[in-house]
XYZ file of C-alpha atoms in Angstrom:
156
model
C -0.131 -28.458 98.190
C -0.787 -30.994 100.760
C 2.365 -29.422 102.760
C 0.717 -26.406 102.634
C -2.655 -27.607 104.083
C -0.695 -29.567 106.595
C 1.268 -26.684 107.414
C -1.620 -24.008 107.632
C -3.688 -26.546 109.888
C -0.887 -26.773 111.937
C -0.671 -22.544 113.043
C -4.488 -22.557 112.640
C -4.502 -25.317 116.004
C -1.796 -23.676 117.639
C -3.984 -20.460 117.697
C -6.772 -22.424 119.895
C -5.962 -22.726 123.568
C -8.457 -24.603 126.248
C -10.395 -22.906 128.485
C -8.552 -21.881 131.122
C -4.931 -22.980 129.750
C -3.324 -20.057 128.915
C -0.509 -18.476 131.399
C 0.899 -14.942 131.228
C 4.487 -15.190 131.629
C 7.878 -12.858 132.421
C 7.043 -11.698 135.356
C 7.090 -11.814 139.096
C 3.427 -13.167 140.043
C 4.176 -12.348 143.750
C 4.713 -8.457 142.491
C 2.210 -7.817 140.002
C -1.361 -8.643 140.667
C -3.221 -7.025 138.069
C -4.003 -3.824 139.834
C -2.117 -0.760 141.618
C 1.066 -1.410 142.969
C 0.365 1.416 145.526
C 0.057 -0.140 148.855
C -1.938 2.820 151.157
C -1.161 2.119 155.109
C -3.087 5.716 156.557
C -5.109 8.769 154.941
C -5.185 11.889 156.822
C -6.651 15.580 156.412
C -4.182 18.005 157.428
C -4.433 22.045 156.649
C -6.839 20.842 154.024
C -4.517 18.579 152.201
C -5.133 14.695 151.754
C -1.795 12.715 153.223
C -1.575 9.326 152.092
C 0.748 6.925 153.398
C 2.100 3.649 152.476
C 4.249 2.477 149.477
C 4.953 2.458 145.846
C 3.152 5.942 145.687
C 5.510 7.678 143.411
C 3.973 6.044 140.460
C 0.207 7.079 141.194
C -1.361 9.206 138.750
C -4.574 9.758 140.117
C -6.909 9.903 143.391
C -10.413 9.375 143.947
C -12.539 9.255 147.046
C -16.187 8.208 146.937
C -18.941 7.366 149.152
C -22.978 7.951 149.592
C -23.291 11.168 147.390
C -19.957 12.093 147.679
C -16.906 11.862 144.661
C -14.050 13.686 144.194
C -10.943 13.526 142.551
C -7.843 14.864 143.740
C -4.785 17.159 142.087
C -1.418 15.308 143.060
C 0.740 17.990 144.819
C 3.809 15.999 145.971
C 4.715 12.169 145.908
C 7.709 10.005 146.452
C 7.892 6.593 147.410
C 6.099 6.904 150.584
C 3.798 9.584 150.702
C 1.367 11.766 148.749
C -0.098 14.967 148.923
C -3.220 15.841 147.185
C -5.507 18.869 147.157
C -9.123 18.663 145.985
C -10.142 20.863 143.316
C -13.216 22.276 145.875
C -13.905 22.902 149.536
C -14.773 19.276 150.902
C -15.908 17.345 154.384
C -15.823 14.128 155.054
C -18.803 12.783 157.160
C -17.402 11.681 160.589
C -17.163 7.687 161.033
C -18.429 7.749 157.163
C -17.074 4.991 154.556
C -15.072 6.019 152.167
C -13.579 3.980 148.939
C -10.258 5.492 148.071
C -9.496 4.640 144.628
C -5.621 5.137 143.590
C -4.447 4.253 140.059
C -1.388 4.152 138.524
C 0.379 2.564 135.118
C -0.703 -0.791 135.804
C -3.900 -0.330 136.980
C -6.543 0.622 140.570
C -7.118 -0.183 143.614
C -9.522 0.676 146.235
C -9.036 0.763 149.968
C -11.860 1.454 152.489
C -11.650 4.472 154.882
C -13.392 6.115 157.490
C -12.456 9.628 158.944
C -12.501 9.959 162.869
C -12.152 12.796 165.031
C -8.579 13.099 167.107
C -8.366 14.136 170.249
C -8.075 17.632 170.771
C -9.318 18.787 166.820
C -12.574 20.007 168.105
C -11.925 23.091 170.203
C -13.893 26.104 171.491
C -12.311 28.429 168.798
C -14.457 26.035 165.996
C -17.710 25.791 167.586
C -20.103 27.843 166.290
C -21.925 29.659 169.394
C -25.413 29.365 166.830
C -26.976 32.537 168.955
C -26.288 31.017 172.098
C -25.983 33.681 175.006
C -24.707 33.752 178.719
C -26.554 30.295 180.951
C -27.619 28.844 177.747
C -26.660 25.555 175.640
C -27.041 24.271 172.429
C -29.732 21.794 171.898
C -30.996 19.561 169.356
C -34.658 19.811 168.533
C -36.781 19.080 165.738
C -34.189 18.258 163.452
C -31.450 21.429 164.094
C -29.481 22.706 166.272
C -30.136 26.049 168.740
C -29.565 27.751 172.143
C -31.998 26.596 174.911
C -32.328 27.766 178.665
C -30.464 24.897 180.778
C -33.082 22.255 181.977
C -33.999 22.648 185.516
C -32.911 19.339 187.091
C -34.391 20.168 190.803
């Protein structure tokens, strides 16, 4: 009987670990660190499809992208090892110089990146401005909160 006891008490204070002493082993610490392996490097909107760079992608399973009143998740069209192509579900726009949280997640868990959207060179044209009513001499001008066409100031 006392064997028993002895033994019992023995697994019983084996089971109790101090704070802060227990260590997850069999594995590489400098490879897993608790959240998506994903690494993202650049996001891009092209022909209305989000184009995520970077690597470890082809395990992703999903793709979220919030911000002030904004969240939407993503359909995965295409991955491999170094990029993904998603499509959102909806029309979308991003607000210009906006901040983003880009939330990727994949077997062993999520991470977030920050991005902002920014105009390139060249992607506003004529062809996508809106003339808003706007006829021969006149501009668009901003007043009282909107945009319309206005006679050009007289400078003189």
């Amino acid at each position: 009987m006392r064997f028993m006891l002895v033994t019992f008490m023995f697994i019983l204070s084996s089971c109790v670990a101090e704070k802060n002493s227990l260590k997850l082993t069999g594995f590489d610490e400098n490879y897993w660190t608790g959240s998506a392996l994903a690494k993202v490097t650049s996001v891009s909107v092209v022909n209305d499809q989000l184009i995520l760079n970077g690597t470890e992608l082809s395990g992703v399973k999903s793709i979220q992208i919030t911000g002030t009143g904004f969240n939407e998740t993503f359909s995965i069209e295409s991955k491999n090892s170094n990029q993904l192509i998603a499509n959102s579900k909806r029309a979308i726009s991003f607000a210009v110089s906006g901040i983003f949280s880009l939330i990727v997640s994949d077997v062993y868990g999520a991470a977030t990146f920050p991005v902002t959207f920014e105009l390139t060179d060249g992607s506003v044209t004529s062809a996508k401005i809106n003339d808003m009513g706007a006829g021969e001499g006149e501009v668009l001008q901003f007043s009282g909160g909107s945009w319309g066409p206005a006679a050009i100031a007289d400078s003189g």
